[in-house]
Amino acid sequence: MVERLTETVVPVGRRSILALKEWTPSEIRGILTTAAWMKANPKVAHVRYALAGKSVGMIFELPSTRTRVSFQVAIQSLGASPVILDWGESQLGRGEPIADTARVMSRYVDGIVIRCRSHQTVQEFARWASVPIFNALTDQAHPFQALADALTLWERQKRLSGLKFAYLGDGSNNMALSYLTIGAKLGMQVTIATAKGYWPAAEVIDWAREEALVTGGSITITDDPEQAVFGVDAVATDVFVSMGEPGDPAVKQRDLMPYQVNGKLMALSKPEAVFLHCLPAHRGEEVTDEVIEGPHSAVWDQAENRLYVQKAALLQTLGD
Ligand code: CP
């Protein structure tokens, strides 16, 4: 039986999406419900023109392929115009304060998609902007990737509540933290397997455990990769070294190699388990070719679903 994501899609009004922590389980389920409906009904007229006459700014401090293209297509397919601003080619790159940029851009556009190295930069942007801000990745959160991954899991496994989900790799990066958040919000049984020194911060674990108590989920942190993947419905990983991360990448890669998702490890999960990777992937490091190209892999569906969750979120927060 397919789990019903939500009974009703609750109106959310003009809201920013900086991290899913700030969203209730029913609001998150509402975005997923709308996204699934949009995917099934791509040509419905009131969706195609829902944001007609509006403009959405897009600011990228870091490189992107999926996020940039999928947001631009999502904005256009709702009838709005994307306005793309490269950080280095704007006055931001010459040091104009975030507070000034956010206030000025708010006079031109109806919402702003922003990818930054530091989560504090996006928070600062949201503090000064008078239009919704959409976090397109920071060092602490990648909310639209987490939403796309939840939609992919729901499509493949027909449920999210109680789903056994293991993430292997850097337990303190944006994807690990986003999986802890969305997993706790949606009642999933989340296990993070990582080396000592790469665990999520204690307050994040405590927050996720408290949230999971309410939703019927659970949060486990372990340094044992085999125990983490045993009998799970889904296995996820991410690059060992994130974009622009300081420190010696060779040390981190060495520390995290025991958490590589390879065929031997994947075989410990359920036969119908799904493998997730937000991409880009480094084959031979966090994942082997046989897994990412193998029968468990749902990575192309994940990438596609970015489009639908972003369309859904834009519609719900910027639509009239
Ligand atoms: N997954 C993801 O955010 O991809 P990009 O860095 O290509 O946007």
Tab-separated table of C-alpha atoms in Angstrom, residues 20-295:
chain	number	residue	atom	x	y	z
A	20	LEU	CA	13.640	22.141	6.824
A	21	LYS	CA	14.005	22.422	10.602
A	22	GLU	CA	11.823	25.530	10.327
A	23	TRP	CA	9.038	23.593	8.524
A	24	THR	CA	6.448	21.336	10.151
A	25	PRO	CA	6.014	17.704	9.054
A	26	SER	CA	2.659	18.542	7.461
A	27	GLU	CA	4.148	21.484	5.545
A	28	ILE	CA	6.963	19.260	4.260
A	29	ARG	CA	4.465	16.563	3.306
A	30	GLY	CA	2.429	19.273	1.562
A	31	ILE	CA	5.392	20.204	-0.657
A	32	LEU	CA	5.998	16.514	-1.470
A	33	THR	CA	2.308	15.983	-2.270
A	34	THR	CA	2.268	19.005	-4.594
A	35	ALA	CA	5.535	17.872	-6.209
A	36	ALA	CA	4.199	14.358	-6.872
A	37	TRP	CA	1.023	15.845	-8.341
A	38	MET	CA	3.003	18.238	-10.565
A	39	LYS	CA	5.165	15.396	-11.818
A	40	ALA	CA	2.047	13.438	-12.753
A	41	ASN	CA	0.317	16.484	-14.314
A	42	PRO	CA	3.045	18.493	-16.091
A	43	LYS	CA	0.804	20.403	-18.492
A	44	VAL	CA	-1.984	21.697	-16.263
A	45	ALA	CA	-2.573	25.336	-17.294
A	46	HIS	CA	-2.966	26.859	-13.828
A	47	VAL	CA	0.489	25.511	-12.979
A	48	ARG	CA	2.100	26.692	-16.222
A	49	TYR	CA	1.019	30.273	-15.607
A	50	ALA	CA	0.895	30.257	-11.780
A	51	LEU	CA	3.767	32.738	-11.392
A	52	ALA	CA	3.258	34.666	-14.636
A	53	GLY	CA	4.647	38.195	-14.425
A	54	LYS	CA	6.915	37.378	-11.462
A	55	SER	CA	10.713	37.272	-11.313
A	56	VAL	CA	12.962	35.093	-9.168
A	57	GLY	CA	16.609	36.001	-8.543
A	58	MET	CA	19.283	33.294	-8.531
A	59	ILE	CA	22.622	33.977	-6.823
A	60	PHE	CA	25.438	31.400	-6.797
A	61	GLU	CA	28.636	31.813	-4.786
A	62	LEU	CA	29.594	28.170	-5.479
A	63	PRO	CA	29.475	26.034	-8.654
A	64	SER	CA	26.314	24.114	-9.559
A	65	THR	CA	24.846	22.061	-12.382
A	66	ARG	CA	21.643	20.435	-11.065
A	67	THR	CA	20.489	23.185	-8.734
A	68	ARG	CA	21.081	25.971	-11.196
A	69	VAL	CA	19.410	24.259	-14.153
A	70	SER	CA	16.519	22.733	-12.199
A	71	PHE	CA	15.667	26.011	-10.437
A	72	GLN	CA	15.845	27.958	-13.699
A	73	VAL	CA	13.600	25.426	-15.453
A	74	ALA	CA	11.230	25.299	-12.447
A	75	ILE	CA	10.889	29.098	-12.416
A	76	GLN	CA	10.302	29.249	-16.176
A	77	SER	CA	7.843	26.359	-16.177
A	78	LEU	CA	5.657	28.237	-13.670
A	79	GLY	CA	5.579	31.245	-16.008
A	80	ALA	CA	8.072	33.393	-14.027
A	81	SER	CA	11.411	34.830	-15.188
A	82	PRO	CA	14.716	33.807	-13.591
A	83	VAL	CA	17.273	36.594	-13.042
A	84	ILE	CA	20.704	35.015	-12.672
A	85	LEU	CA	23.454	36.825	-10.802
A	86	ASP	CA	26.927	35.348	-10.597
A	87	TRP	CA	28.459	36.246	-7.240
A	88	GLY	CA	31.848	37.110	-8.681
A	89	GLU	CA	30.428	39.249	-11.455
A	90	SER	CA	28.127	41.239	-9.168
A	91	GLN	CA	28.993	43.841	-6.542
A	92	LEU	CA	28.790	41.027	-3.961
A	93	GLY	CA	32.121	39.831	-5.332
A	94	ARG	CA	33.567	43.287	-4.647
A	95	GLY	CA	32.345	43.294	-1.061
A	96	GLU	CA	28.927	45.011	-1.148
A	97	PRO	CA	27.231	44.018	2.124
A	98	ILE	CA	24.644	41.205	2.078
A	99	ALA	CA	22.206	43.499	3.903
A	100	ASP	CA	22.344	46.079	1.091
A	101	THR	CA	22.148	43.505	-1.702
A	102	ALA	CA	19.179	41.733	-0.080
A	103	ARG	CA	17.228	44.976	0.338
A	104	VAL	CA	17.926	46.151	-3.196
A	105	MET	CA	17.112	42.828	-4.852
A	106	SER	CA	13.866	42.617	-2.865
A	107	ARG	CA	12.734	45.752	-4.737
A	108	TYR	CA	13.135	43.970	-8.098
A	109	VAL	CA	12.219	40.303	-7.668
A	110	ASP	CA	9.555	38.200	-5.910
A	111	GLY	CA	11.915	35.618	-4.407
A	112	ILE	CA	15.635	34.785	-4.349
A	113	VAL	CA	17.373	31.410	-4.744
A	114	ILE	CA	20.835	31.564	-3.186
A	115	ARG	CA	23.765	29.134	-2.874
A	116	CYS	CA	26.507	30.179	-0.443
A	117	ARG	CA	29.503	28.690	1.274
A	118	SER	CA	28.251	29.720	4.719
A	119	HIS	CA	24.768	29.172	6.141
A	120	GLN	CA	25.146	32.449	8.032
A	121	THR	CA	25.291	34.313	4.703
A	122	VAL	CA	21.911	32.907	3.653
A	123	GLN	CA	20.455	33.682	7.093
A	124	GLU	CA	21.779	37.234	6.801
A	125	PHE	CA	20.248	37.521	3.338
A	126	ALA	CA	16.878	36.340	4.671
A	127	ARG	CA	17.096	38.750	7.602
A	128	TRP	CA	17.313	41.755	5.299
A	129	ALA	CA	15.239	40.598	2.324
A	130	SER	CA	11.531	41.339	2.157
A	131	VAL	CA	10.852	38.440	-0.253
A	132	PRO	CA	11.198	34.655	0.343
A	133	ILE	CA	14.739	33.239	0.213
A	134	PHE	CA	15.370	29.691	-1.029
A	135	ASN	CA	18.550	27.994	0.205
A	136	ALA	CA	20.185	26.288	-2.771
A	137	LEU	CA	22.932	24.760	-0.544
A	138	THR	CA	25.088	25.974	2.297
A	139	ASP	CA	27.633	24.245	4.504
A	140	GLN	CA	24.801	23.268	6.871
A	141	ALA	CA	21.727	22.523	4.764
A	142	HIS	CA	20.615	21.419	1.316
A	143	PRO	CA	16.841	21.439	1.846
A	144	PHE	CA	15.724	21.004	-1.767
A	145	GLN	CA	18.001	17.999	-2.220
A	146	ALA	CA	16.527	16.447	0.938
A	147	LEU	CA	12.998	17.082	-0.382
A	148	ALA	CA	13.887	15.524	-3.763
A	149	ASP	CA	15.383	12.513	-2.010
A	150	ALA	CA	12.281	12.082	0.168
A	151	LEU	CA	10.087	12.187	-2.947
A	152	THR	CA	12.349	9.592	-4.609
A	153	LEU	CA	12.123	7.307	-1.569
A	154	TRP	CA	8.351	7.664	-1.446
A	155	GLU	CA	8.098	6.840	-5.182
A	156	ARG	CA	10.366	3.800	-4.896
A	157	GLN	CA	9.436	2.438	-1.459
A	158	LYS	CA	5.812	3.710	-1.282
A	159	ARG	CA	6.293	5.061	2.229
A	160	LEU	CA	8.430	7.335	4.391
A	161	SER	CA	7.126	6.644	7.921
A	162	GLY	CA	9.248	3.937	9.504
A	163	LEU	CA	11.535	3.682	6.463
A	164	LYS	CA	15.006	2.409	7.442
A	165	PHE	CA	17.552	4.832	5.985
A	166	ALA	CA	21.352	4.742	6.333
A	167	TYR	CA	23.708	7.565	5.371
A	168	LEU	CA	27.439	6.805	5.175
A	169	GLY	CA	30.236	9.355	4.938
A	170	ASP	CA	30.845	12.743	6.516
A	171	GLY	CA	28.278	12.890	9.313
A	172	SER	CA	28.619	16.634	9.755
A	173	ASN	CA	28.162	17.856	6.181
A	174	ASN	CA	25.072	19.511	4.699
A	175	MET	CA	23.544	16.269	3.382
A	176	ALA	CA	23.980	14.350	6.647
A	177	LEU	CA	22.369	17.230	8.550
A	178	SER	CA	19.575	17.536	5.975
A	179	TYR	CA	18.832	13.799	6.165
A	180	LEU	CA	18.744	13.954	9.973
A	181	THR	CA	16.277	16.821	9.711
A	182	ILE	CA	13.919	15.459	7.073
A	183	GLY	CA	14.141	11.933	8.470
A	184	ALA	CA	13.179	13.140	11.941
A	185	LYS	CA	10.363	15.277	10.512
A	186	LEU	CA	8.920	12.420	8.444
A	187	GLY	CA	9.174	9.595	10.995
A	188	MET	CA	12.030	7.729	9.312
A	189	GLN	CA	14.552	5.472	11.079
A	190	VAL	CA	17.774	7.302	10.234
A	191	THR	CA	21.249	5.902	10.878
A	192	ILE	CA	24.369	7.975	10.224
A	193	ALA	CA	27.577	5.917	9.947
A	194	THR	CA	30.787	7.893	10.105
A	195	ALA	CA	34.249	7.965	11.645
A	196	LYS	CA	34.929	9.513	15.015
A	197	GLY	CA	35.572	13.222	14.472
A	198	TYR	CA	32.949	13.486	11.705
A	199	TRP	CA	29.812	13.075	13.832
A	200	PRO	CA	27.002	15.621	13.724
A	201	ALA	CA	27.137	18.178	16.550
A	202	ALA	CA	25.589	16.906	19.804
A	203	GLU	CA	22.862	19.572	19.774
A	204	VAL	CA	21.814	18.540	16.243
A	205	ILE	CA	21.533	14.888	17.308
A	206	ASP	CA	19.551	15.892	20.411
A	207	TRP	CA	17.194	18.071	18.354
A	208	ALA	CA	16.638	15.301	15.755
A	209	ARG	CA	15.974	12.694	18.464
A	210	GLU	CA	13.387	14.917	20.133
A	211	GLU	CA	11.684	15.577	16.798
A	212	ALA	CA	11.744	11.850	15.948
A	213	LEU	CA	10.047	11.061	19.270
A	214	VAL	CA	7.060	13.085	18.058
A	215	THR	CA	6.919	11.577	14.546
A	216	GLY	CA	7.677	7.951	15.470
A	217	GLY	CA	11.113	7.983	13.833
A	218	SER	CA	14.528	7.255	15.322
A	219	ILE	CA	18.075	8.579	15.045
A	220	THR	CA	21.175	6.367	15.419
A	221	ILE	CA	24.805	7.467	15.052
A	222	THR	CA	27.421	4.739	14.669
A	223	ASP	CA	30.957	4.182	13.423
A	224	ASP	CA	30.030	0.709	12.104
A	225	PRO	CA	29.144	0.839	8.368
A	226	GLU	CA	27.969	-2.796	8.175
A	227	GLN	CA	25.633	-2.461	11.130
A	228	ALA	CA	24.272	0.776	9.617
A	229	VAL	CA	23.233	-0.740	6.269
A	230	PHE	CA	22.032	-4.133	7.524
A	231	GLY	CA	18.417	-4.671	6.404
A	232	VAL	CA	17.764	-1.024	5.478
A	233	ASP	CA	15.390	0.258	2.769
A	234	ALA	CA	17.777	2.971	1.542
A	235	VAL	CA	21.487	3.770	1.587
A	236	ALA	CA	22.826	7.251	0.842
A	237	THR	CA	26.202	8.884	0.638
A	238	ASP	CA	27.806	12.141	-0.506
A	239	VAL	CA	31.280	13.280	-1.504
A	240	PHE	CA	33.766	12.915	1.339
A	241	VAL	CA	35.123	16.450	0.833
A	242	SER	CA	32.579	19.221	0.239
A	243	MET	CA	32.986	22.245	-2.071
A	244	GLY	CA	35.410	24.808	-0.741
A	245	GLU	CA	35.983	22.851	2.486
A	246	PRO	CA	39.179	23.776	4.367
A	247	GLY	CA	41.646	21.122	5.579
A	248	ASP	CA	43.630	18.320	3.968
A	249	PRO	CA	41.337	16.358	1.617
A	250	ALA	CA	43.675	13.331	1.648
A	251	VAL	CA	43.281	12.946	5.425
A	252	LYS	CA	39.509	13.113	5.232
A	253	GLN	CA	39.355	10.651	2.339
A	254	ARG	CA	41.541	8.207	4.277
A	255	ASP	CA	39.409	8.553	7.419
A	256	LEU	CA	36.141	8.023	5.532
A	257	MET	CA	37.185	5.247	3.100
A	258	PRO	CA	35.724	2.517	5.406
A	259	TYR	CA	32.332	4.169	4.703
A	260	GLN	CA	32.552	3.783	0.918
A	261	VAL	CA	29.275	2.355	-0.449
A	262	ASN	CA	30.430	-0.645	-2.511
A	263	GLY	CA	28.720	-3.812	-3.721
A	264	LYS	CA	29.680	-5.817	-0.626
A	265	LEU	CA	28.186	-3.240	1.711
A	266	MET	CA	25.085	-2.630	-0.425
A	267	ALA	CA	24.397	-6.402	-0.388
A	268	LEU	CA	23.716	-6.161	3.357
A	269	SER	CA	20.702	-3.913	2.748
A	270	LYS	CA	17.286	-5.222	1.651
A	271	PRO	CA	17.212	-6.698	-1.892
A	272	GLU	CA	14.888	-3.875	-2.975
A	273	ALA	CA	16.909	-1.163	-1.189
A	274	VAL	CA	17.480	2.142	-2.968
A	275	PHE	CA	20.866	3.832	-3.321
A	276	LEU	CA	20.895	7.657	-3.208
A	277	HIS	CA	23.619	10.179	-4.032
A	278	CYS	CA	22.870	13.872	-4.553
A	279	LEU	CA	25.655	14.104	-7.202
A	280	PRO	CA	28.208	14.970	-8.382
A	281	ALA	CA	29.731	11.608	-7.392
A	282	HIS	CA	33.385	10.681	-7.073
A	283	ARG	CA	33.419	7.066	-8.247
A	284	GLY	CA	35.995	4.995	-6.393
A	285	GLU	CA	35.832	7.281	-3.338
A	286	GLU	CA	32.470	7.462	-1.525
A	287	VAL	CA	30.769	5.074	-3.994
A	288	THR	CA	31.857	2.446	-6.480
A	289	ASP	CA	30.839	2.365	-10.110
A	290	GLU	CA	28.975	-0.934	-9.627
A	291	VAL	CA	26.659	0.663	-7.035
A	292	ILE	CA	25.942	3.991	-8.723
A	293	GLU	CA	25.368	2.255	-12.075
A	294	GLY	CA	23.724	-0.805	-10.483
A	295	PRO	CA	20.122	-1.903	-9.918
